[in-house]
Amino acid sequence: MAIMKRDVNFVFFILIIATVVSFAGFTAYYQVSFRNINSEYDTKLAELNKVTKDLLDKKAALLTTSEELDSTKKGREELGEKYDSLRDERDTLKDERDTYKESLYQTRAELQQKVSQVESLSSQVVAAQAEAERWKGDYKACDEDLDECKADLDSCEQE
């Protein structure tokens, strides 16, 4: 039995050594695998950080572009509103201009009519003044005749 006890102890010893060697092998294998995985993780993490940084840069550029687009849209809307108001003002001014032109033509026609009336009345006044002068001459002649007649009457009455 002593041989068997020795063989069993030897087998247990071999099993313990095999177990220890297998644990050491598995530990070494897992340690190498962990290092590989860890280095891959670090590489992927560095790439991910780089992509994240690029993404943040692109996001900042996109926000800037978006703000510029908004300001451009706002400016375009303001210009559109100004254009509309200026167009309306232009149309109003055109209407007023047309009204004033029409009024001007009417006023010119009325002025021409009044000028011809003034000329007609002026010639009538000249004619009336000429007639008044003639009547004044006739009046003076009649007045002289009257004075002569009174003088004759006075001389006839004194006689």
Short mmCIF file of C-alpha atoms in Angstrom, two decimals:
data_model
loop_
_atom_site.label_atom_id
_atom_site.label_comp_id
_atom_site.label_asym_id
_atom_site.label_seq_id
_atom_site.Cartn_x
_atom_site.Cartn_y
_atom_site.Cartn_z
CA MET A 1 0.00 0.00 0.00
CA ALA A 2 2.86 2.18 0.53
CA ILE A 3 3.52 2.09 -3.22
CA MET A 4 -0.02 2.96 -3.89
CA LYS A 5 0.13 5.72 -1.33
CA ARG A 6 3.26 7.00 -2.97
CA ASP A 7 1.70 6.72 -6.41
CA VAL A 8 -1.43 8.53 -5.24
CA ASN A 9 0.66 11.29 -3.64
CA PHE A 10 2.75 11.46 -6.81
CA VAL A 11 -0.40 11.63 -8.94
CA PHE A 12 -1.78 14.31 -6.62
CA PHE A 13 1.53 16.10 -6.81
CA ILE A 14 1.47 15.88 -10.64
CA LEU A 15 -2.16 17.00 -10.64
CA ILE A 16 -1.33 19.94 -8.38
CA ILE A 17 1.66 20.85 -10.56
CA ALA A 18 -0.48 20.48 -13.71
CA THR A 19 -3.16 22.62 -12.12
CA VAL A 20 -0.61 25.25 -11.06
CA VAL A 21 1.03 25.18 -14.53
CA SER A 22 -2.39 25.38 -16.22
CA PHE A 23 -3.39 28.28 -13.93
CA ALA A 24 -0.06 29.96 -14.73
CA GLY A 25 -0.63 29.34 -18.46
CA PHE A 26 -4.21 30.59 -18.33
CA THR A 27 -3.06 33.58 -16.30
CA ALA A 28 -0.30 34.37 -18.81
CA TYR A 29 -2.70 33.84 -21.73
CA TYR A 30 -5.37 36.05 -20.17
CA GLN A 31 -2.79 38.64 -19.21
CA VAL A 32 -1.51 38.79 -22.83
CA SER A 33 -5.10 38.86 -24.10
CA PHE A 34 -5.95 41.60 -21.59
CA ARG A 35 -2.91 43.63 -22.71
CA ASN A 36 -3.95 43.24 -26.36
CA ILE A 37 -7.53 44.15 -25.56
CA ASN A 38 -6.34 47.04 -23.38
CA SER A 39 -4.04 48.38 -26.14
CA GLU A 40 -6.89 48.00 -28.68
CA TYR A 41 -9.17 49.80 -26.23
CA ASP A 42 -6.65 52.62 -25.85
CA THR A 43 -6.29 52.87 -29.64
CA LYS A 44 -10.05 52.88 -30.16
CA LEU A 45 -10.44 55.37 -27.31
CA ALA A 46 -7.84 57.67 -28.93
CA GLU A 47 -9.65 57.34 -32.28
CA LEU A 48 -12.97 57.97 -30.57
CA ASN A 49 -11.56 61.07 -28.85
CA LYS A 50 -10.20 62.28 -32.20
CA VAL A 51 -13.58 61.68 -33.89
CA THR A 52 -15.34 63.38 -30.97
CA LYS A 53 -13.04 66.40 -31.29
CA ASP A 54 -13.63 66.53 -35.05
CA LEU A 55 -17.34 66.18 -34.44
CA LEU A 56 -17.29 69.05 -31.93
CA ASP A 57 -15.33 71.19 -34.42
CA LYS A 58 -17.85 70.36 -37.14
CA LYS A 59 -20.68 71.11 -34.72
CA ALA A 60 -19.16 74.52 -33.93
CA ALA A 61 -18.73 75.21 -37.65
CA LEU A 62 -22.32 74.10 -38.25
CA LEU A 63 -23.59 76.40 -35.50
CA THR A 64 -21.64 79.30 -36.99
CA THR A 65 -22.99 78.52 -40.44
CA SER A 66 -26.50 78.18 -39.01
CA GLU A 67 -26.21 81.56 -37.29
CA GLU A 68 -24.93 83.15 -40.50
CA LEU A 69 -27.79 81.55 -42.41
CA ASP A 70 -30.30 82.87 -39.87
CA SER A 71 -28.82 86.36 -40.05
CA THR A 72 -28.81 86.16 -43.86
CA LYS A 73 -32.46 85.06 -43.84
CA LYS A 74 -33.31 87.85 -41.43
CA GLY A 75 -31.46 90.38 -43.59
CA ARG A 76 -33.19 89.07 -46.69
CA GLU A 77 -36.57 89.36 -44.99
CA GLU A 78 -35.78 92.91 -43.89
CA LEU A 79 -34.68 93.79 -47.42
CA GLY A 80 -37.87 92.23 -48.76
CA GLU A 81 -39.95 94.31 -46.37
CA LYS A 82 -38.02 97.46 -47.28
CA TYR A 83 -38.42 96.62 -50.98
CA ASP A 84 -42.16 96.16 -50.52
CA SER A 85 -42.53 99.43 -48.63
CA LEU A 86 -40.40 101.31 -51.18
CA ARG A 87 -42.39 99.79 -54.04
CA ASP A 88 -45.64 100.83 -52.35
CA GLU A 89 -44.25 104.32 -51.77
CA ARG A 90 -43.11 104.48 -55.41
CA ASP A 91 -46.57 103.45 -56.61
CA THR A 92 -48.17 106.06 -54.35
CA LEU A 93 -45.78 108.72 -55.63
CA LYS A 94 -46.52 107.71 -59.24
CA ASP A 95 -50.24 108.05 -58.57
CA GLU A 96 -49.70 111.44 -56.95
CA ARG A 97 -47.49 112.51 -59.87
CA ASP A 98 -50.14 111.46 -62.37
CA THR A 99 -52.79 113.32 -60.37
CA TYR A 100 -50.59 116.42 -60.22
CA LYS A 101 -49.87 116.20 -63.96
CA GLU A 102 -53.57 115.99 -64.70
CA SER A 103 -54.20 118.89 -62.34
CA LEU A 104 -51.38 120.83 -64.02
CA TYR A 105 -52.88 120.27 -67.48
CA GLN A 106 -56.29 121.34 -66.22
CA THR A 107 -54.81 124.41 -64.53
CA ARG A 108 -52.89 125.31 -67.68
CA ALA A 109 -56.07 124.98 -69.74
CA GLU A 110 -57.95 127.14 -67.21
CA LEU A 111 -55.05 129.63 -67.20
CA GLN A 112 -55.11 129.82 -71.00
CA GLN A 113 -58.86 130.38 -70.88
CA LYS A 114 -58.45 133.08 -68.21
CA VAL A 115 -55.65 134.72 -70.22
CA SER A 116 -57.87 134.87 -73.30
CA GLN A 117 -60.70 136.26 -71.13
CA VAL A 118 -58.30 138.84 -69.68
CA GLU A 119 -57.17 139.79 -73.18
CA SER A 120 -60.79 140.07 -74.30
CA LEU A 121 -61.72 142.15 -71.26
CA SER A 122 -58.58 144.21 -71.72
CA SER A 123 -59.56 145.05 -75.28
CA GLN A 124 -63.08 145.86 -74.04
CA VAL A 125 -61.58 148.13 -71.37
CA VAL A 126 -59.43 149.85 -73.99
CA ALA A 127 -62.51 150.30 -76.15
CA ALA A 128 -64.51 151.53 -73.13
CA GLN A 129 -61.71 153.97 -72.23
CA ALA A 130 -61.60 155.22 -75.79
CA GLU A 131 -65.36 155.67 -75.73
CA ALA A 132 -65.11 157.36 -72.31
CA GLU A 133 -62.48 159.72 -73.72
CA ARG A 134 -64.75 160.45 -76.64
CA TRP A 135 -67.64 161.05 -74.26
CA LYS A 136 -65.40 163.29 -72.16
CA GLY A 137 -64.60 165.25 -75.31
CA ASP A 138 -68.32 165.41 -76.10
CA TYR A 139 -69.00 166.42 -72.48
CA LYS A 140 -66.41 169.17 -72.62
CA ALA A 141 -67.84 170.37 -75.93
CA CYS A 142 -71.36 170.28 -74.47
CA ASP A 143 -70.11 171.95 -71.29
CA GLU A 144 -68.51 174.70 -73.40
CA ASP A 145 -71.73 174.98 -75.39
CA LEU A 146 -73.65 175.19 -72.11
CA ASP A 147 -71.29 177.86 -70.83
CA GLU A 148 -71.77 179.79 -74.09
CA CYS A 149 -75.52 179.33 -73.85
CA LYS A 150 -75.50 180.57 -70.24
CA ALA A 151 -73.34 183.51 -71.28
CA ASP A 152 -75.74 184.21 -74.13
CA LEU A 153 -78.68 183.84 -71.74
CA ASP A 154 -77.06 186.19 -69.25
CA SER A 155 -76.32 188.70 -72.00
CA CYS A 156 -79.91 188.34 -73.27
CA GLU A 157 -81.33 188.87 -69.83
CA GLN A 158 -79.23 191.94 -69.24
CA GLU A 159 -80.37 193.49 -72.37
#
